[in-house]
XYZ file of C-alpha atoms in Angstrom:
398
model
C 92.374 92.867 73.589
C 93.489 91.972 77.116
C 94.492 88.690 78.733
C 91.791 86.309 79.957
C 92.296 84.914 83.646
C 90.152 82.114 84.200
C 88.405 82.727 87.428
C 89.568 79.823 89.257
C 93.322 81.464 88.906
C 92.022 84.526 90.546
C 94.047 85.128 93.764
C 91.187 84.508 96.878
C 90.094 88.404 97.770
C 89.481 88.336 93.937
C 87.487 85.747 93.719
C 85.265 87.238 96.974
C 84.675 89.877 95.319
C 83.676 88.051 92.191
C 81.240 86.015 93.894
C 79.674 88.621 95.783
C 79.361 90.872 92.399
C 77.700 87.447 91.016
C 75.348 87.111 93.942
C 74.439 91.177 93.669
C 73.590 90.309 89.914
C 71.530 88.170 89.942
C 69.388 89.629 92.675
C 69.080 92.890 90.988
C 68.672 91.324 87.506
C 67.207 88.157 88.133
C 69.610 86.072 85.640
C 73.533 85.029 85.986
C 76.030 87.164 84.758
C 77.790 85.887 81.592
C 80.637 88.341 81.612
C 83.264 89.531 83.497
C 86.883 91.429 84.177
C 88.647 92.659 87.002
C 91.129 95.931 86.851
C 93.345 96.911 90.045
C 93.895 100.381 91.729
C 97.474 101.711 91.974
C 100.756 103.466 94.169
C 102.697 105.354 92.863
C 106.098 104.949 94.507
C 107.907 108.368 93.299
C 106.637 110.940 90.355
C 104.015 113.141 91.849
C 101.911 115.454 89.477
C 104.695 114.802 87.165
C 102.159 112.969 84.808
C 100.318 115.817 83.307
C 103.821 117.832 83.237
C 105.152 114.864 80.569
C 107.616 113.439 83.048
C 108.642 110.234 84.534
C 105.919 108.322 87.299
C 106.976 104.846 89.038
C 103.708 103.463 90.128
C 102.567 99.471 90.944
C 99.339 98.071 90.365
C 98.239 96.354 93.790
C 96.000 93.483 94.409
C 92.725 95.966 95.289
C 90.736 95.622 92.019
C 87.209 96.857 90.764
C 85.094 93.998 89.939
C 82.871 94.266 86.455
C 80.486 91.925 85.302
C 77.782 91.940 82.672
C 74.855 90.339 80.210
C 73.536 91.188 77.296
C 69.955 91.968 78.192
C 68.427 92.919 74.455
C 66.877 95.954 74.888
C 67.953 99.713 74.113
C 68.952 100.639 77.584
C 72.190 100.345 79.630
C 71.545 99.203 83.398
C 74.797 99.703 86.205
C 74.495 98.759 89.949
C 77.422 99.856 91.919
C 77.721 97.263 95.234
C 79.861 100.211 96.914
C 77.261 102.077 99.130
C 79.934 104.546 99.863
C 79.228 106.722 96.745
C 75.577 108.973 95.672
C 72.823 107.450 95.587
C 71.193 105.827 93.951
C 73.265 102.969 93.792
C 71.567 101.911 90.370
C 71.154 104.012 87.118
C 70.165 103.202 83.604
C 70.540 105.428 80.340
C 69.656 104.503 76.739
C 72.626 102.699 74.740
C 74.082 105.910 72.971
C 73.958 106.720 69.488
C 75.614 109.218 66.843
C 71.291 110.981 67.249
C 71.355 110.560 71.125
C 74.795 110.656 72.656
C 75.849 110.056 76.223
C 76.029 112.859 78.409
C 77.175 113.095 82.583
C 74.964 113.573 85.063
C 73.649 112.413 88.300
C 74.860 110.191 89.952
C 78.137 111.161 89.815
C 79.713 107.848 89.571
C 78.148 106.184 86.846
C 80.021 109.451 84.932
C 83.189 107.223 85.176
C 81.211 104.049 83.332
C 79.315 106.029 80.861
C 82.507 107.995 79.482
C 84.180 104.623 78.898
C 81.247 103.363 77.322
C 80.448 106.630 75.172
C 84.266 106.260 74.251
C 84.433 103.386 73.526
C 85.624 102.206 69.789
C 83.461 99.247 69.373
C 79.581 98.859 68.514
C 77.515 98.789 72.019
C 74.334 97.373 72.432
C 71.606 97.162 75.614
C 73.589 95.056 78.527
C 72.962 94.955 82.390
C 76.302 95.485 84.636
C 77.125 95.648 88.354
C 80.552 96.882 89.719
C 82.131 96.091 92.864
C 85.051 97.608 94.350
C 87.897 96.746 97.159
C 89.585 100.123 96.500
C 89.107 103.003 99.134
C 87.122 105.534 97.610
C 89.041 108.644 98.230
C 91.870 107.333 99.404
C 94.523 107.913 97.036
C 94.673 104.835 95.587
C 93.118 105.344 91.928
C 89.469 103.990 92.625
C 88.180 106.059 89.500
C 90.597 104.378 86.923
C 90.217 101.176 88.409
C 86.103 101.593 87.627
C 87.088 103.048 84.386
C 89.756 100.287 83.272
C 87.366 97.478 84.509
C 84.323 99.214 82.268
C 86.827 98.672 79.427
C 87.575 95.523 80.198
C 84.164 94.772 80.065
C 83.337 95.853 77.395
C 85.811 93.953 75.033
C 84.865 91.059 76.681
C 80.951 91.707 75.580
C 81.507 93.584 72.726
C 84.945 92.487 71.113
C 87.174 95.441 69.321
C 90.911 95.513 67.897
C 92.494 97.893 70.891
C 96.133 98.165 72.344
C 96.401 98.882 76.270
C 97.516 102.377 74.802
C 94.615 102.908 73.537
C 92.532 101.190 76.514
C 94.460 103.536 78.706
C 93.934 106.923 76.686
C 90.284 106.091 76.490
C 89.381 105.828 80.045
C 91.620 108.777 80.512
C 89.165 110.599 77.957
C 86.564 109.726 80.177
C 87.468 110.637 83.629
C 88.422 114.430 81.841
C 85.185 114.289 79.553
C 82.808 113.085 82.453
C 84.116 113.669 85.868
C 85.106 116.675 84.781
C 88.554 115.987 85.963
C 91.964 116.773 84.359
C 94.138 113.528 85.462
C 97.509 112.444 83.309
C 97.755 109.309 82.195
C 99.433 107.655 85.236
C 96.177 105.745 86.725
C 94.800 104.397 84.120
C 97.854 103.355 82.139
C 99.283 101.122 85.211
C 95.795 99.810 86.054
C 95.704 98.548 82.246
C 99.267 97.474 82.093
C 100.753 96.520 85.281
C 102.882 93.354 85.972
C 102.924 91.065 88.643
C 106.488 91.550 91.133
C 107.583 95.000 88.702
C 106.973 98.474 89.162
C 105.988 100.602 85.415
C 108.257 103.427 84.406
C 106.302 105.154 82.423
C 107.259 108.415 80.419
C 104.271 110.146 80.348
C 105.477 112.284 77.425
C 106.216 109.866 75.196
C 103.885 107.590 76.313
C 106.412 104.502 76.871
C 106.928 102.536 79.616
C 109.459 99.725 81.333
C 108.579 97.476 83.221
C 111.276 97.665 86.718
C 111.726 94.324 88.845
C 111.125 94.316 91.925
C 112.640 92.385 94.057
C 111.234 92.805 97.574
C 112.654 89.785 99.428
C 112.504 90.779 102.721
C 110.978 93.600 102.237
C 107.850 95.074 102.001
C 105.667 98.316 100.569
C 102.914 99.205 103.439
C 100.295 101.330 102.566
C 98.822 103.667 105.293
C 94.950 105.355 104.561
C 94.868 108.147 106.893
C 90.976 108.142 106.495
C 90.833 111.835 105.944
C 89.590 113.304 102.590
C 89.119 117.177 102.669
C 87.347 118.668 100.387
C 89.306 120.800 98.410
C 90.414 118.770 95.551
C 87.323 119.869 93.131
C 89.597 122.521 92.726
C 92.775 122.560 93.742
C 93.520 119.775 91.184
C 92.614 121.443 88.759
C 94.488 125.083 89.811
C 97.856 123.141 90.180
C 98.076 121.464 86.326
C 96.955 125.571 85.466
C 100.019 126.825 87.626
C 102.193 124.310 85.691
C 101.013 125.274 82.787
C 101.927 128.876 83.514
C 104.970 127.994 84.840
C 105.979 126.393 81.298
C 104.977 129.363 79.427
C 107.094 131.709 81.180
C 110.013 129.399 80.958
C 109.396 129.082 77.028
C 108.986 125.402 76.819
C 106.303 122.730 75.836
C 106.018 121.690 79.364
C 107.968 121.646 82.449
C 109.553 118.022 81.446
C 111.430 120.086 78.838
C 113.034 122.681 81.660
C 115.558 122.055 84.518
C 116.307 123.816 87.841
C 119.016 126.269 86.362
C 116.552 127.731 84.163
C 114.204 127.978 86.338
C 116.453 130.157 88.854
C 117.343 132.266 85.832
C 113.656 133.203 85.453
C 112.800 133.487 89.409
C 112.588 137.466 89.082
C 109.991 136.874 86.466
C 107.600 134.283 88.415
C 105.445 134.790 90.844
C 106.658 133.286 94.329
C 103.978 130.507 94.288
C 104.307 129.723 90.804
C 107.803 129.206 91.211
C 107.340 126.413 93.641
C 105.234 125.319 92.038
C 107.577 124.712 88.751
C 110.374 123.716 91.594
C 108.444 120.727 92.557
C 107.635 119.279 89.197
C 111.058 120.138 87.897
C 112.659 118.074 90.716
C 110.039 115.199 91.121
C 110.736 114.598 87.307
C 114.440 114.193 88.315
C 114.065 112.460 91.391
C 111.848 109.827 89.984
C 115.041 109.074 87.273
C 117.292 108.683 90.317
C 114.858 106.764 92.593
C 114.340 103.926 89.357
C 118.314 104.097 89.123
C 118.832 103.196 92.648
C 115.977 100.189 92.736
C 117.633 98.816 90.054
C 121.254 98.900 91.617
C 119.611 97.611 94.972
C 120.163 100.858 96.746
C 117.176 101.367 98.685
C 118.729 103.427 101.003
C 119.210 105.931 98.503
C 115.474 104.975 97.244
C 113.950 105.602 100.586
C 115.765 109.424 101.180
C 114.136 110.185 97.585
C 110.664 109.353 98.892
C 111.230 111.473 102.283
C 112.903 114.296 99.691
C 108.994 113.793 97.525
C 107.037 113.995 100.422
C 108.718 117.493 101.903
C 108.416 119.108 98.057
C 105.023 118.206 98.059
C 104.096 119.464 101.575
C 106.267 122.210 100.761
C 106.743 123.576 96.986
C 102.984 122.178 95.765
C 100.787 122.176 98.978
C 98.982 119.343 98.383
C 99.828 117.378 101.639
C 97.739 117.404 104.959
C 98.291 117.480 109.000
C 97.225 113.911 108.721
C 99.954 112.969 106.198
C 102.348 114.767 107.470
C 102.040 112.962 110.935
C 102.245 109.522 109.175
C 105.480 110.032 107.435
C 107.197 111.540 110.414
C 105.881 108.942 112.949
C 106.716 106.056 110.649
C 110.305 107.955 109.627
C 110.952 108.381 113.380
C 110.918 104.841 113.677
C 114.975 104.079 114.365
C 115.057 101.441 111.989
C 113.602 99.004 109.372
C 112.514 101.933 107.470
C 113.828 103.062 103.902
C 111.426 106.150 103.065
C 108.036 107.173 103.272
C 105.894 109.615 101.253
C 102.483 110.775 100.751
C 101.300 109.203 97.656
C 98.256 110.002 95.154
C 96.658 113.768 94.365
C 96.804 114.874 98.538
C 94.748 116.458 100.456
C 94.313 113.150 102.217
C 93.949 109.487 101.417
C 97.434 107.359 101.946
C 101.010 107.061 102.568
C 103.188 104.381 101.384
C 106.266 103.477 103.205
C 109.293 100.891 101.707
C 110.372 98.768 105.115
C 111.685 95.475 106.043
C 109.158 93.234 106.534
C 110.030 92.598 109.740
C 109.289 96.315 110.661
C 105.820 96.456 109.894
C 104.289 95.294 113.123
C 106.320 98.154 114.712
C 105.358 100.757 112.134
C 101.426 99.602 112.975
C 101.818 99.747 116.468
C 103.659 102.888 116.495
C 101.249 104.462 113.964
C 98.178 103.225 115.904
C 99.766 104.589 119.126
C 100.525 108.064 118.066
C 98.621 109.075 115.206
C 95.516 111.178 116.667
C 93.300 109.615 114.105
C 92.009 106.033 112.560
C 94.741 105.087 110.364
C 94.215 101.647 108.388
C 96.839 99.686 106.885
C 97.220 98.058 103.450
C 100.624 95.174 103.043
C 100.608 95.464 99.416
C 102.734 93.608 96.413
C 102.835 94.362 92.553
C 99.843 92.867 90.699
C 98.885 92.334 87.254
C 96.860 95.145 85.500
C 93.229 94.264 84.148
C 92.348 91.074 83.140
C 89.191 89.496 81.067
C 87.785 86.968 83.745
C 86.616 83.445 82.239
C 83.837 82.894 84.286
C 83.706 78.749 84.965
């Protein structure tokens, strides 16, 4: 069961976001809500497609959050309004509460797929309840808007209908959902931090073993910036998908479970056998894995120099080995990393092919990096001064 945050503890864009969820409620369903939770988006700081190769990721959960709140309304039928006009339309669906005769299924619109595979996951009993979902997440941008939906659904959902369930469990389920409904492959990065993430600490999590450590951060004077370059291109309905299969043929040829379970030696000692891009492919992933290790290492003996050259060295393998950076990405790390100082690294973070960067800096550098960024980047950049939040949270509603 998760923790209940009363909603006058909520920090303020929280609470906004509550009260405009309330006010949305009650004008499409004509009654208060009686329910609610909140669940954050993430960054990941180092550990790029390393999730679904079993290796190490180092995300934070930041203080964007999806917004869920609900009320019994008993009848048969489920009823979701998104507030986020930003997605298909129609903004509002309903579907009859599933059963083991009538099961859930996905459909149109395409983002109520993310609610109804929590809810047709879900262990517990679920009966006929009205919802509306708001969202301060970019859509798109990188920043795990889908898990944050599908963690705050949870949420939700033990707060209306009550179930025995560890965040393991919480996180593996909405992960079943997002593969099952939106029909896309993810690890278990996303939604484990957006379940499980601590206020002031980064999560370690080993994404083979499933455990994870929580990592202090201690960010006096410092600060992680988050830069949306506000492109999305439209190649991720596959490409996604093509890299976990090129991992997954890269592991077979190497003779091992996954690539977590290979290193960089064997993988030269099989180069003849590989084709060139699956190679690269492998060479990423092999050395993300290892990278992230190092990168936690140096955070936690306060080397952030060393930190910061092992986001730059992420970024380039990414651009470079797996292909999954942009133009637009590229420009933001090398304007922000041209910057001559104040900066300790920069990367692209998230699946690519748009969406953000996040940059470690002194605090006192990030007027700079936005000026400089705003100056010379050809497009609309916007810019996100983030900390490390908690992960999802029951809201007492007062």
């Amino acid at each position: 069961m998760s923790q209940v945050m009363s909603s006058n503890d909520l920090p303020e864009s929280t609470k906004e976001l509550l009260l405009q969820a309330q006010s949305t409620f009650q004008e499409k369903f004509s009654a208060k809500a009686t329910h609610a939770a909140f669940a954050p988006g993430r960054v990941n700081l180092i550990g790029e497609h390393t999730d679904y190769n079993d290796g190490f990721v180092f995300p934070i959960a930041i203080p964007l959050v999806t917004v869920a709140i609900g009320r019994l309304n008993g009848e048969g039928v489920i009823r979701v309004f998104t507030a986020s006009e930003d997605v298909e339309k129609p903004q509002f669906t309903s579907f009859p509460v599933p059963s083991e005769e009538s099961k859930l299924s996905p459909g149109s619109p395409s983002w109520a797929n993310y609610i109804k595979g929590v809810i047709a996951h879900y262990k517990g009993a679920v009966s006929g309840f009205d919802m509306v979902v708001s969202t301060s997440v970019p859509l798109g941008g990188g920043l795990s808007s889908s898990a944050s939906v599908e963690v705050s659904t949870h949420t939700l959902l033990e707060s209306l209908f009550p179930t025995e369930c560890s965040q393991l469990e919480k996180a593996l389920t909405c992960q079943r959902a997002e593969h099952t409904f939106a029909g896309m492959p993810c690890g278990i990065m996303d939604q484990f931090v957006s379940a499980m993430g601590c206020r002031d600490h980064a999560l370690l999590i080993d994404c083979q073993s499933k455990e994870s450590k929580l990592v202090r951060l201690d960010l006096s004077g410092k600060s992680i910036l988050i830069i949306n370059c506000n492109v999305k291109h439209q190649l991720t309905g596959s490409e996604y998908p093509s890299r976990r299969q090129n991992c997954a043929d890269a592991a077979a040829a190497l003779g091992v479970p996954s690539l977590r379970s290979a290193d960089l030696q064997l993988l030269r000692q099989h180069q003849s056998e590989l084709d060139e891009l699956i190679y690269r492919r492998a060479r990423h992933v092999i050395s993300e894995i290892r990278r992230t290790e190092e990168a936690v290492a140096a955070l936690e003996g306060g080397d952030l120099e060393t930190f910061g050259r092992l986001m730059v060295d992420s970024h380039n393998s990414l651009r470079d080995d797996f292909e999954v950076s942009c133009p637009e990405l590229d420009s933001l790390v090398e304007i922000v990393m041209s910057l001559p100082e104040g900066v300790y690294g920069s990367r692209m973070t998230g699946g690519g092919f748009g969406g953000c960067t996040v940059t470690l800096c002194d605090t006192t550098a990030v007027d700079t990096i936005k000026q400089e960024v705003t100056k010379r980047y050809e497009g609309r950049a916007t810019f996100i001064e983030c900390s490390a939040a908690d992960g999802a949270r029951i809201i007492q509603l007062s």
